[in-house]
Amino acid sequence: MNKVKSRPDPYITLLVTWESYQLSIFSPLRNDTYQRLFGAQVISLAGTGLTTIALALLAHDLAGGSAGQVHGIALGLKMIAYVFIAPLFGAISQKIPRRGLLVTLDILRACVVVVLPFITEIWQIYVLVFVLNVFSAGFTPVFQATIPDIVTDQDEYTKVLSLSRLAYDLENLLSPMMAAALITLMTFDVLFLMNGVAFILSASLVLSVTFPRRKDTFHGESFWTRVTKGMRIYLKTPRLKGLLALSLVVSSAGAMQIVNTVVYVRSHLGLTDEWVAIVLAAAGAGSMVVALTLPSILKSVQPRPCMLAGGFILSLSVLAGAIMPGIGLLLLLWFLMGAGMSMILTPVGRLLTISCRENDRPALFAAQFSLSHVCWLLTYPLAGWLGVQIGLMGAFIVLGLVAILSAVAAMLVWPRQDFDHLEHTHSETNHGHYHYHDKHHQHQHEGWEGPEPHNHEHPHPHLIHSHDFVVDDHHTYWPK
């Protein structure tokens, strides 16, 4: 008698597969140091989200019908702080302990937000928002540049980037709901105090971990050299020039979402505020879906095709908005925009990490932070101005064209064959600077030079060789 083979329950199979996938995605959290830093990031983002809502309500209390203008100016000041201050902190962080800097910046941010409930004039909003974002412009890129030193495996680091993306998306989705629930129980002023507590908790978690030591290779470099170093590396690296073009794609689509969603849903479609939240949630859902699936994709696919695909999905979604869709299609387009943004933004940290030496990471992350916010500084006011001057259809068309042209530019400047290992030429030279005896410094000593790193005149012969290539002090241009 033949035995009937039992078939596995498809529900059980799906459940087991999903549980193992979750374990895989969250495996970096087994690293105790990263677990605490991720906790600090989540708590800090949650607090910041509450302050964003409370700030809008405070502006309405002080300015009434002009609250939108006040909020817009505050947003512009935030972008200015991000653009001009981040490189300064990138230079500072190369010379002082990172943990102490991050803890100090968290405490300073806490001090600023707890003052916000007590202000009585609009100009005070501008001053405190600018100061708060000066400290954030220091904290965020230094924090991001530290993570690759903690999680050194590339696959695990890719998961870290997805977790970071999820944290931002959850903050965008959950903070408004948390704020709405809390405001029913207390005044909005308390949200500022809660953000202050969040920053203190974040500082405590950062203080509880030990960061790996870095070699100090910046002896003798001027402050201005360190400030501009990240920009010089960034703008001489082809893949990063492609990333800059994709950052303009993201800001073009993102500005249209953030500035004009409420106008489109309320004024054009005639729907309620609840639909504004649902449409924005659709973008967050698209971003989260990609963030969850991207680590497994990037095991077999390089960042370039993934990020370029995200650029074209974003661009075409913005252009499709020009047909002035109904709510169903609008939800789909916003979902696709969220997915496209995540396809671009999630691998950014990985791209920056492979494009510089370990000690140059803070400067390069600060350069990306600054340059990407230049794009937002351009597109935020453009989206609002176009919506008023030529209507929403015109705004969709113009920003969609900016996005598609930027995506094409990224495809052209980012080489398809993006090799790390490159053959290049060193001209013969004789110079002096602080150095360790690495593969570029093999020479004789007379005994007086002292311990490494030390500074003395030394020769470099004419040399043609190949190795993993990044722009640095001895490789000042990208080889053809």
PDB file of C-alpha atoms in Angstrom, residues 123-359:
ATOM      1  CA  TRP A 123      12.412  85.931  15.033  1.00  0.00           C
ATOM      2  CA  GLN A 124      13.224  83.709  17.993  1.00  0.00           C
ATOM      3  CA  ILE A 125      11.879  80.719  16.049  1.00  0.00           C
ATOM      4  CA  TYR A 126      14.288  81.506  13.222  1.00  0.00           C
ATOM      5  CA  VAL A 127      17.295  81.815  15.535  1.00  0.00           C
ATOM      6  CA  LEU A 128      16.611  78.643  17.519  1.00  0.00           C
ATOM      7  CA  VAL A 129      15.717  76.549  14.449  1.00  0.00           C
ATOM      8  CA  PHE A 130      18.951  77.618  12.782  1.00  0.00           C
ATOM      9  CA  VAL A 131      21.031  76.832  15.894  1.00  0.00           C
ATOM     10  CA  LEU A 132      19.279  73.470  16.353  1.00  0.00           C
ATOM     11  CA  ASN A 133      20.058  72.478  12.772  1.00  0.00           C
ATOM     12  CA  VAL A 134      23.664  73.651  13.076  1.00  0.00           C
ATOM     13  CA  PHE A 135      24.080  70.963  15.738  1.00  0.00           C
ATOM     14  CA  SER A 136      22.138  68.425  13.643  1.00  0.00           C
ATOM     15  CA  ALA A 137      24.377  69.222  10.654  1.00  0.00           C
ATOM     16  CA  GLY A 138      27.289  68.188  12.845  1.00  0.00           C
ATOM     17  CA  PHE A 139      25.690  65.133  14.406  1.00  0.00           C
ATOM     18  CA  THR A 140      24.145  63.318  11.443  1.00  0.00           C
ATOM     19  CA  PRO A 141      27.103  62.919   9.010  1.00  0.00           C
ATOM     20  CA  VAL A 142      29.590  62.144  11.812  1.00  0.00           C
ATOM     21  CA  PHE A 143      27.189  59.506  13.176  1.00  0.00           C
ATOM     22  CA  GLN A 144      26.689  58.000   9.701  1.00  0.00           C
ATOM     23  CA  ALA A 145      30.443  57.937   9.006  1.00  0.00           C
ATOM     24  CA  THR A 146      31.064  56.074  12.276  1.00  0.00           C
ATOM     25  CA  ILE A 147      28.832  53.083  11.504  1.00  0.00           C
ATOM     26  CA  PRO A 148      31.159  51.485   8.867  1.00  0.00           C
ATOM     27  CA  ASP A 149      33.849  51.334  11.579  1.00  0.00           C
ATOM     28  CA  ILE A 150      31.427  49.398  13.800  1.00  0.00           C
ATOM     29  CA  VAL A 151      29.904  47.063  11.171  1.00  0.00           C
ATOM     30  CA  THR A 152      32.758  46.174   8.826  1.00  0.00           C
ATOM     31  CA  ASP A 153      31.208  43.312   6.808  1.00  0.00           C
ATOM     32  CA  GLN A 154      29.793  44.664   3.534  1.00  0.00           C
ATOM     33  CA  ASP A 155      26.622  42.523   3.527  1.00  0.00           C
ATOM     34  CA  GLU A 156      25.907  43.393   7.146  1.00  0.00           C
ATOM     35  CA  TYR A 157      26.564  47.075   6.440  1.00  0.00           C
ATOM     36  CA  THR A 158      24.043  46.968   3.569  1.00  0.00           C
ATOM     37  CA  LYS A 159      21.472  45.677   6.067  1.00  0.00           C
ATOM     38  CA  VAL A 160      22.451  48.519   8.410  1.00  0.00           C
ATOM     39  CA  LEU A 161      21.659  51.015   5.645  1.00  0.00           C
ATOM     40  CA  SER A 162      18.256  49.383   5.146  1.00  0.00           C
ATOM     41  CA  LEU A 163      17.568  49.568   8.885  1.00  0.00           C
ATOM     42  CA  SER A 164      18.492  53.254   8.815  1.00  0.00           C
ATOM     43  CA  ARG A 165      16.100  53.830   5.910  1.00  0.00           C
ATOM     44  CA  LEU A 166      13.355  51.988   7.804  1.00  0.00           C
ATOM     45  CA  ALA A 167      13.986  54.172  10.851  1.00  0.00           C
ATOM     46  CA  TYR A 168      13.487  57.342   8.782  1.00  0.00           C
ATOM     47  CA  ASP A 169      10.344  55.972   7.129  1.00  0.00           C
ATOM     48  CA  LEU A 170       8.819  54.862  10.428  1.00  0.00           C
ATOM     49  CA  GLU A 171       9.564  58.289  11.887  1.00  0.00           C
ATOM     50  CA  ASN A 172       7.726  59.929   8.980  1.00  0.00           C
ATOM     51  CA  LEU A 173       4.768  57.587   9.411  1.00  0.00           C
ATOM     52  CA  LEU A 174       4.500  57.267  13.193  1.00  0.00           C
ATOM     53  CA  SER A 175       5.579  60.675  14.530  1.00  0.00           C
ATOM     54  CA  PRO A 176       2.468  62.514  13.230  1.00  0.00           C
ATOM     55  CA  MET A 177       0.235  59.824  14.777  1.00  0.00           C
ATOM     56  CA  MET A 178       2.145  59.971  18.085  1.00  0.00           C
ATOM     57  CA  ALA A 179       1.933  63.762  18.093  1.00  0.00           C
ATOM     58  CA  ALA A 180      -1.809  63.709  17.346  1.00  0.00           C
ATOM     59  CA  ALA A 181      -2.420  61.251  20.201  1.00  0.00           C
ATOM     60  CA  LEU A 182      -0.291  63.220  22.679  1.00  0.00           C
ATOM     61  CA  ILE A 183      -1.857  66.590  21.802  1.00  0.00           C
ATOM     62  CA  THR A 184      -5.257  65.217  22.871  1.00  0.00           C
ATOM     63  CA  LEU A 185      -3.783  64.738  26.358  1.00  0.00           C
ATOM     64  CA  MET A 186      -1.468  67.740  26.729  1.00  0.00           C
ATOM     65  CA  THR A 187      -0.389  71.013  25.097  1.00  0.00           C
ATOM     66  CA  PHE A 188       1.999  70.874  22.160  1.00  0.00           C
ATOM     67  CA  ASP A 189       4.705  72.583  24.234  1.00  0.00           C
ATOM     68  CA  VAL A 190       5.287  69.259  25.990  1.00  0.00           C
ATOM     69  CA  LEU A 191       6.393  67.726  22.657  1.00  0.00           C
ATOM     70  CA  PHE A 192       9.482  69.962  22.713  1.00  0.00           C
ATOM     71  CA  LEU A 193      10.341  68.745  26.218  1.00  0.00           C
ATOM     72  CA  MET A 194       9.880  65.127  25.099  1.00  0.00           C
ATOM     73  CA  ASN A 195      12.317  65.747  22.250  1.00  0.00           C
ATOM     74  CA  GLY A 196      14.802  67.125  24.777  1.00  0.00           C
ATOM     75  CA  VAL A 197      14.493  63.893  26.776  1.00  0.00           C
ATOM     76  CA  ALA A 198      14.928  61.907  23.540  1.00  0.00           C
ATOM     77  CA  PHE A 199      18.204  63.701  22.757  1.00  0.00           C
ATOM     78  CA  ILE A 200      19.483  63.030  26.298  1.00  0.00           C
ATOM     79  CA  LEU A 201      18.624  59.322  25.950  1.00  0.00           C
ATOM     80  CA  SER A 202      20.397  59.287  22.581  1.00  0.00           C
ATOM     81  CA  ALA A 203      23.479  60.877  24.176  1.00  0.00           C
ATOM     82  CA  SER A 204      23.421  58.269  26.959  1.00  0.00           C
ATOM     83  CA  LEU A 205      23.381  55.402  24.454  1.00  0.00           C
ATOM     84  CA  VAL A 206      26.240  56.900  22.438  1.00  0.00           C
ATOM     85  CA  LEU A 207      28.209  57.419  25.644  1.00  0.00           C
ATOM     86  CA  SER A 208      27.721  53.764  26.576  1.00  0.00           C
ATOM     87  CA  VAL A 209      29.702  52.418  23.583  1.00  0.00           C
ATOM     88  CA  THR A 210      33.381  52.413  22.701  1.00  0.00           C
ATOM     89  CA  PHE A 211      34.361  53.525  19.199  1.00  0.00           C
ATOM     90  CA  PRO A 212      37.300  51.916  17.370  1.00  0.00           C
ATOM     91  CA  ARG A 213      40.475  53.980  17.407  1.00  0.00           C
ATOM     92  CA  ARG A 214      41.499  55.700  14.184  1.00  0.00           C
ATOM     93  CA  LYS A 215      44.950  56.474  12.898  1.00  0.00           C
ATOM     94  CA  ASP A 216      45.641  60.205  12.947  1.00  0.00           C
ATOM     95  CA  THR A 217      46.868  61.084   9.463  1.00  0.00           C
ATOM     96  CA  PHE A 218      46.028  64.781   9.616  1.00  0.00           C
ATOM     97  CA  HIS A 219      49.195  66.137  11.248  1.00  0.00           C
ATOM     98  CA  GLY A 220      50.132  69.445   9.663  1.00  0.00           C
ATOM     99  CA  GLU A 221      46.929  69.840   7.570  1.00  0.00           C
ATOM    100  CA  SER A 222      45.287  73.232   7.832  1.00  0.00           C
ATOM    101  CA  PHE A 223      41.677  73.486   8.978  1.00  0.00           C
ATOM    102  CA  TRP A 224      40.578  74.744   5.548  1.00  0.00           C
ATOM    103  CA  THR A 225      42.288  71.770   3.872  1.00  0.00           C
ATOM    104  CA  ARG A 226      40.297  69.430   6.115  1.00  0.00           C
ATOM    105  CA  VAL A 227      37.062  71.390   5.491  1.00  0.00           C
ATOM    106  CA  THR A 228      37.386  71.100   1.703  1.00  0.00           C
ATOM    107  CA  LYS A 229      38.844  67.598   1.583  1.00  0.00           C
ATOM    108  CA  GLY A 230      35.497  65.808   1.455  1.00  0.00           C
ATOM    109  CA  MET A 231      34.280  68.030  -1.390  1.00  0.00           C
ATOM    110  CA  ARG A 232      37.496  67.468  -3.349  1.00  0.00           C
ATOM    111  CA  ILE A 233      37.225  63.690  -3.011  1.00  0.00           C
ATOM    112  CA  TYR A 234      33.516  63.786  -3.860  1.00  0.00           C
ATOM    113  CA  LEU A 235      33.763  65.923  -6.996  1.00  0.00           C
ATOM    114  CA  LYS A 236      36.752  63.975  -8.391  1.00  0.00           C
ATOM    115  CA  THR A 237      35.128  60.527  -8.030  1.00  0.00           C
ATOM    116  CA  PRO A 238      32.923  59.585 -11.025  1.00  0.00           C
ATOM    117  CA  ARG A 239      30.476  57.395  -9.090  1.00  0.00           C
ATOM    118  CA  LEU A 240      29.933  60.196  -6.578  1.00  0.00           C
ATOM    119  CA  LYS A 241      29.286  62.736  -9.337  1.00  0.00           C
ATOM    120  CA  GLY A 242      26.585  60.297 -10.464  1.00  0.00           C
ATOM    121  CA  LEU A 243      25.299  60.204  -6.883  1.00  0.00           C
ATOM    122  CA  LEU A 244      25.065  64.009  -6.846  1.00  0.00           C
ATOM    123  CA  ALA A 245      22.935  63.937  -9.995  1.00  0.00           C
ATOM    124  CA  LEU A 246      20.699  61.294  -8.382  1.00  0.00           C
ATOM    125  CA  SER A 247      20.423  63.494  -5.276  1.00  0.00           C
ATOM    126  CA  LEU A 248      18.853  66.135  -7.527  1.00  0.00           C
ATOM    127  CA  VAL A 249      16.393  63.489  -8.769  1.00  0.00           C
ATOM    128  CA  VAL A 250      15.446  62.693  -5.162  1.00  0.00           C
ATOM    129  CA  SER A 251      15.032  66.344  -4.175  1.00  0.00           C
ATOM    130  CA  SER A 252      12.968  67.156  -7.284  1.00  0.00           C
ATOM    131  CA  ALA A 253      10.487  64.381  -6.536  1.00  0.00           C
ATOM    132  CA  GLY A 254      10.658  64.845  -2.774  1.00  0.00           C
ATOM    133  CA  ALA A 255      10.016  68.582  -2.943  1.00  0.00           C
ATOM    134  CA  MET A 256       6.942  67.957  -5.096  1.00  0.00           C
ATOM    135  CA  GLN A 257       5.686  65.463  -2.515  1.00  0.00           C
ATOM    136  CA  ILE A 258       6.401  67.499   0.604  1.00  0.00           C
ATOM    137  CA  VAL A 259       5.369  70.933  -0.692  1.00  0.00           C
ATOM    138  CA  ASN A 260       2.417  70.124  -2.953  1.00  0.00           C
ATOM    139  CA  THR A 261       0.748  66.945  -1.645  1.00  0.00           C
ATOM    140  CA  VAL A 262      -1.558  68.891   0.646  1.00  0.00           C
ATOM    141  CA  VAL A 263      -2.389  71.376  -2.131  1.00  0.00           C
ATOM    142  CA  TYR A 264      -3.145  68.581  -4.628  1.00  0.00           C
ATOM    143  CA  VAL A 265      -5.246  66.478  -2.255  1.00  0.00           C
ATOM    144  CA  ARG A 266      -7.171  69.333  -0.581  1.00  0.00           C
ATOM    145  CA  SER A 267      -7.522  71.867  -3.408  1.00  0.00           C
ATOM    146  CA  HIS A 268      -7.447  69.816  -6.622  1.00  0.00           C
ATOM    147  CA  LEU A 269      -9.120  66.597  -5.439  1.00  0.00           C
ATOM    148  CA  GLY A 270     -11.232  68.271  -2.738  1.00  0.00           C
ATOM    149  CA  LEU A 271     -10.484  65.573  -0.152  1.00  0.00           C
ATOM    150  CA  THR A 272      -9.947  65.814   3.613  1.00  0.00           C
ATOM    151  CA  ASP A 273      -6.773  66.012   5.719  1.00  0.00           C
ATOM    152  CA  GLU A 274      -7.003  62.273   6.384  1.00  0.00           C
ATOM    153  CA  TRP A 275      -6.323  61.642   2.694  1.00  0.00           C
ATOM    154  CA  VAL A 276      -3.224  63.844   2.860  1.00  0.00           C
ATOM    155  CA  ALA A 277      -1.842  61.526   5.544  1.00  0.00           C
ATOM    156  CA  ILE A 278      -2.833  58.413   3.548  1.00  0.00           C
ATOM    157  CA  VAL A 279      -1.107  59.675   0.381  1.00  0.00           C
ATOM    158  CA  LEU A 280       2.105  60.477   2.285  1.00  0.00           C
ATOM    159  CA  ALA A 281       1.871  57.080   4.000  1.00  0.00           C
ATOM    160  CA  ALA A 282       1.796  55.443   0.550  1.00  0.00           C
ATOM    161  CA  ALA A 283       5.204  56.988  -0.204  1.00  0.00           C
ATOM    162  CA  GLY A 284       6.516  55.730   3.144  1.00  0.00           C
ATOM    163  CA  ALA A 285       5.183  52.249   2.408  1.00  0.00           C
ATOM    164  CA  GLY A 286       6.975  52.149  -0.958  1.00  0.00           C
ATOM    165  CA  SER A 287      10.215  53.189   0.691  1.00  0.00           C
ATOM    166  CA  MET A 288       9.875  50.555   3.422  1.00  0.00           C
ATOM    167  CA  VAL A 289       9.156  47.733   0.976  1.00  0.00           C
ATOM    168  CA  VAL A 290      12.360  48.510  -0.919  1.00  0.00           C
ATOM    169  CA  ALA A 291      14.407  48.948   2.269  1.00  0.00           C
ATOM    170  CA  LEU A 292      13.332  45.467   3.402  1.00  0.00           C
ATOM    171  CA  THR A 293      14.150  43.741   0.106  1.00  0.00           C
ATOM    172  CA  LEU A 294      17.256  45.630  -1.039  1.00  0.00           C
ATOM    173  CA  PRO A 295      19.942  43.850   1.056  1.00  0.00           C
ATOM    174  CA  SER A 296      19.275  40.516  -0.664  1.00  0.00           C
ATOM    175  CA  ILE A 297      19.208  42.210  -4.092  1.00  0.00           C
ATOM    176  CA  LEU A 298      22.525  44.009  -3.529  1.00  0.00           C
ATOM    177  CA  LYS A 299      24.243  40.681  -2.854  1.00  0.00           C
ATOM    178  CA  SER A 300      24.052  39.962  -6.587  1.00  0.00           C
ATOM    179  CA  VAL A 301      23.480  43.406  -8.133  1.00  0.00           C
ATOM    180  CA  GLN A 302      25.862  46.364  -7.978  1.00  0.00           C
ATOM    181  CA  PRO A 303      24.554  49.687  -6.591  1.00  0.00           C
ATOM    182  CA  ARG A 304      24.757  51.473  -9.976  1.00  0.00           C
ATOM    183  CA  PRO A 305      21.906  49.690 -11.846  1.00  0.00           C
ATOM    184  CA  CYS A 306      19.753  49.666  -8.712  1.00  0.00           C
ATOM    185  CA  MET A 307      20.216  53.386  -8.038  1.00  0.00           C
ATOM    186  CA  LEU A 308      19.783  54.397 -11.688  1.00  0.00           C
ATOM    187  CA  ALA A 309      16.584  52.322 -11.886  1.00  0.00           C
ATOM    188  CA  GLY A 310      15.363  54.191  -8.817  1.00  0.00           C
ATOM    189  CA  GLY A 311      16.198  57.486 -10.524  1.00  0.00           C
ATOM    190  CA  PHE A 312      14.130  56.679 -13.598  1.00  0.00           C
ATOM    191  CA  ILE A 313      11.212  55.304 -11.529  1.00  0.00           C
ATOM    192  CA  LEU A 314      11.178  58.567  -9.570  1.00  0.00           C
ATOM    193  CA  SER A 315      11.441  60.750 -12.673  1.00  0.00           C
ATOM    194  CA  LEU A 316       8.686  58.981 -14.602  1.00  0.00           C
ATOM    195  CA  SER A 317       6.409  58.991 -11.543  1.00  0.00           C
ATOM    196  CA  VAL A 318       6.740  62.770 -11.222  1.00  0.00           C
ATOM    197  CA  LEU A 319       6.112  63.262 -14.950  1.00  0.00           C
ATOM    198  CA  ALA A 320       3.068  60.979 -14.756  1.00  0.00           C
ATOM    199  CA  GLY A 321       1.616  63.346 -12.160  1.00  0.00           C
ATOM    200  CA  ALA A 322       1.071  65.848 -14.984  1.00  0.00           C
ATOM    201  CA  ILE A 323      -2.001  63.845 -16.095  1.00  0.00           C
ATOM    202  CA  MET A 324      -3.548  65.089 -12.819  1.00  0.00           C
ATOM    203  CA  PRO A 325      -4.604  61.638 -11.568  1.00  0.00           C
ATOM    204  CA  GLY A 326      -7.433  60.703  -9.236  1.00  0.00           C
ATOM    205  CA  ILE A 327      -6.760  59.459  -5.741  1.00  0.00           C
ATOM    206  CA  GLY A 328      -6.209  55.808  -6.738  1.00  0.00           C
ATOM    207  CA  LEU A 329      -3.494  56.525  -9.289  1.00  0.00           C
ATOM    208  CA  LEU A 330      -2.000  59.219  -7.044  1.00  0.00           C
ATOM    209  CA  LEU A 331      -1.509  56.613  -4.292  1.00  0.00           C
ATOM    210  CA  LEU A 332       0.267  54.348  -6.794  1.00  0.00           C
ATOM    211  CA  LEU A 333       2.524  57.164  -8.037  1.00  0.00           C
ATOM    212  CA  TRP A 334       3.447  58.190  -4.488  1.00  0.00           C
ATOM    213  CA  PHE A 335       4.161  54.536  -3.627  1.00  0.00           C
ATOM    214  CA  LEU A 336       6.490  54.329  -6.651  1.00  0.00           C
ATOM    215  CA  MET A 337       8.172  57.593  -5.634  1.00  0.00           C
ATOM    216  CA  GLY A 338       8.841  56.195  -2.175  1.00  0.00           C
ATOM    217  CA  ALA A 339      10.256  53.007  -3.685  1.00  0.00           C
ATOM    218  CA  GLY A 340      12.465  54.963  -6.102  1.00  0.00           C
ATOM    219  CA  MET A 341      13.814  57.178  -3.322  1.00  0.00           C
ATOM    220  CA  SER A 342      14.708  54.156  -1.212  1.00  0.00           C
ATOM    221  CA  MET A 343      16.470  52.514  -4.182  1.00  0.00           C
ATOM    222  CA  ILE A 344      18.707  55.590  -4.395  1.00  0.00           C
ATOM    223  CA  LEU A 345      19.145  56.543  -0.750  1.00  0.00           C
ATOM    224  CA  THR A 346      19.635  53.145   0.890  1.00  0.00           C
ATOM    225  CA  PRO A 347      22.981  52.241  -0.824  1.00  0.00           C
ATOM    226  CA  VAL A 348      24.471  55.752  -0.396  1.00  0.00           C
ATOM    227  CA  GLY A 349      26.499  54.878   2.704  1.00  0.00           C
ATOM    228  CA  ARG A 350      27.996  51.854   0.962  1.00  0.00           C
ATOM    229  CA  LEU A 351      28.947  54.006  -2.024  1.00  0.00           C
ATOM    230  CA  LEU A 352      30.655  56.603   0.169  1.00  0.00           C
ATOM    231  CA  THR A 353      32.496  53.967   2.213  1.00  0.00           C
ATOM    232  CA  ILE A 354      34.131  52.346  -0.822  1.00  0.00           C
ATOM    233  CA  SER A 355      35.097  55.776  -2.227  1.00  0.00           C
ATOM    234  CA  CYS A 356      37.492  56.961   0.488  1.00  0.00           C
ATOM    235  CA  ARG A 357      40.095  56.009   3.071  1.00  0.00           C
ATOM    236  CA  GLU A 358      38.823  55.239   6.557  1.00  0.00           C
ATOM    237  CA  ASN A 359      40.030  58.528   8.028  1.00  0.00           C
TER     238      ASN A 359
END
